Tab-separated table of C-alpha atoms in Angstrom:
chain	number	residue	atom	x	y	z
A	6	UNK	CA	21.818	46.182	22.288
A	7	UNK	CA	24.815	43.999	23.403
A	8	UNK	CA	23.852	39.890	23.705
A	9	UNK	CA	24.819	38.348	27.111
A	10	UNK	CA	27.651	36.480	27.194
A	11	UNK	CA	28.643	33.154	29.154
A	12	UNK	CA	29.542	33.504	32.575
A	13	UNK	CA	32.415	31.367	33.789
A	14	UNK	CA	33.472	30.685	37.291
A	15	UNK	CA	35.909	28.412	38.378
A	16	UNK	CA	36.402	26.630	41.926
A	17	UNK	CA	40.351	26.097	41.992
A	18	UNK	CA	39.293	23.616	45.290
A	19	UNK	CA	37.094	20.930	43.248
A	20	UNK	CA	38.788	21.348	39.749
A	21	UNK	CA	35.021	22.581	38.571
A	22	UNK	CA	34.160	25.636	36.611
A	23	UNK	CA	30.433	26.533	35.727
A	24	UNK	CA	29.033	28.103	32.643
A	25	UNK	CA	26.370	29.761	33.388
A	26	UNK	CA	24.596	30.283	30.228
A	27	UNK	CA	22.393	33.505	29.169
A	28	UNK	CA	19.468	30.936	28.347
A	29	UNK	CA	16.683	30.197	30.435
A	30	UNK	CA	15.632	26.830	30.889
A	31	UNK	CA	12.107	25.352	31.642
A	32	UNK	CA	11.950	27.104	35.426
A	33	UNK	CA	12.929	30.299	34.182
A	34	UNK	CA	16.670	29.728	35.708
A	35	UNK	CA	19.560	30.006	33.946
A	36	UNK	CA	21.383	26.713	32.177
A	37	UNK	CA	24.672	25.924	33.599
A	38	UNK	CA	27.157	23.789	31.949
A	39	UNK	CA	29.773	22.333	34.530
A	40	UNK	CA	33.250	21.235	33.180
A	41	UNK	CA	36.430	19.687	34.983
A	42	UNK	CA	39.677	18.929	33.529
A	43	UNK	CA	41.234	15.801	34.951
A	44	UNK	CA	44.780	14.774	35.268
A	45	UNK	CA	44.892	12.927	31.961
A	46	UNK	CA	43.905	15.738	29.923
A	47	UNK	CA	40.091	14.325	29.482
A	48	UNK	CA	37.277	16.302	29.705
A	49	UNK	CA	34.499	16.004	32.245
A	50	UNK	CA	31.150	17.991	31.378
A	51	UNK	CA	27.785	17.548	33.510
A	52	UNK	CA	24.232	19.506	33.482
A	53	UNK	CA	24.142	18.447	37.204
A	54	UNK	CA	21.380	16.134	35.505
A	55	UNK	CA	18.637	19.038	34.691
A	56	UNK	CA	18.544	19.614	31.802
A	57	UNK	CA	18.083	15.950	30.484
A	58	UNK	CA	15.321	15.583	33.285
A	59	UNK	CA	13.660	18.632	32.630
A	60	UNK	CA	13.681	17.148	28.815
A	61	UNK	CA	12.328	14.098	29.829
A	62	UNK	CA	9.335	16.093	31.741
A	63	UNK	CA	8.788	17.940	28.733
A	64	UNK	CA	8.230	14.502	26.555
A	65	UNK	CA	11.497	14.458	25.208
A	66	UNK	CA	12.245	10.562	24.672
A	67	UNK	CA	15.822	8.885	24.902
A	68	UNK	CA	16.032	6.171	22.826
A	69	UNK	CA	19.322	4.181	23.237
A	70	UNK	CA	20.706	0.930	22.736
A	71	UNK	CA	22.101	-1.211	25.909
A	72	UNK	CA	25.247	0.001	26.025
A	73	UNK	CA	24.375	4.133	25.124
A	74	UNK	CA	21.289	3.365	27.972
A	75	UNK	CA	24.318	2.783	30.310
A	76	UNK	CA	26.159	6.045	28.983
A	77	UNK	CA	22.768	8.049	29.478
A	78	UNK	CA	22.244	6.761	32.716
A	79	UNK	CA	25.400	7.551	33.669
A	80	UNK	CA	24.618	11.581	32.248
A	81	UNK	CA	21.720	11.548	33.616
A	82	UNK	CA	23.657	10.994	37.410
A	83	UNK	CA	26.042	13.579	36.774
């Protein structure tokens, strides 16, 4: 039996792709992943802010300093 692979669609208007994972998360729905590349070469990944949520309604703690509470926060509005 083959595994399920990532699924990857891109929208060339916004500059965002999604992963959409073959896991399930806590609502039976698949995880996505969403990514952008900026202009400076950076990076931009966001979870749309489910997953940590759904973490957090599962009893997962976040324990962070002032500033990573910012950086979190920040995630967690993504």
């Amino acid at each position: 039996m083959a595994e399920a692979a990532p699924f990857v669609q891109q929208d060339d208007i916004t500059g965002w792709s999604v992963i959409s994972t073959p896991f399930v998360g806590m609502f039976n729905d698949t995880i996505d992943i969403f990514v952008r590349k900026l202009p400076d070469g950076k990076v931009t990944l966001s979870d749309d802010g489910n997953t940590l949520a759904n973490l957090e309604l599962v009893g997962v703690p976040f324990k962070t300093s002032a500033g990573r509470k910012d950086i979190s926060d920040r995630i967690k509005l993504n």
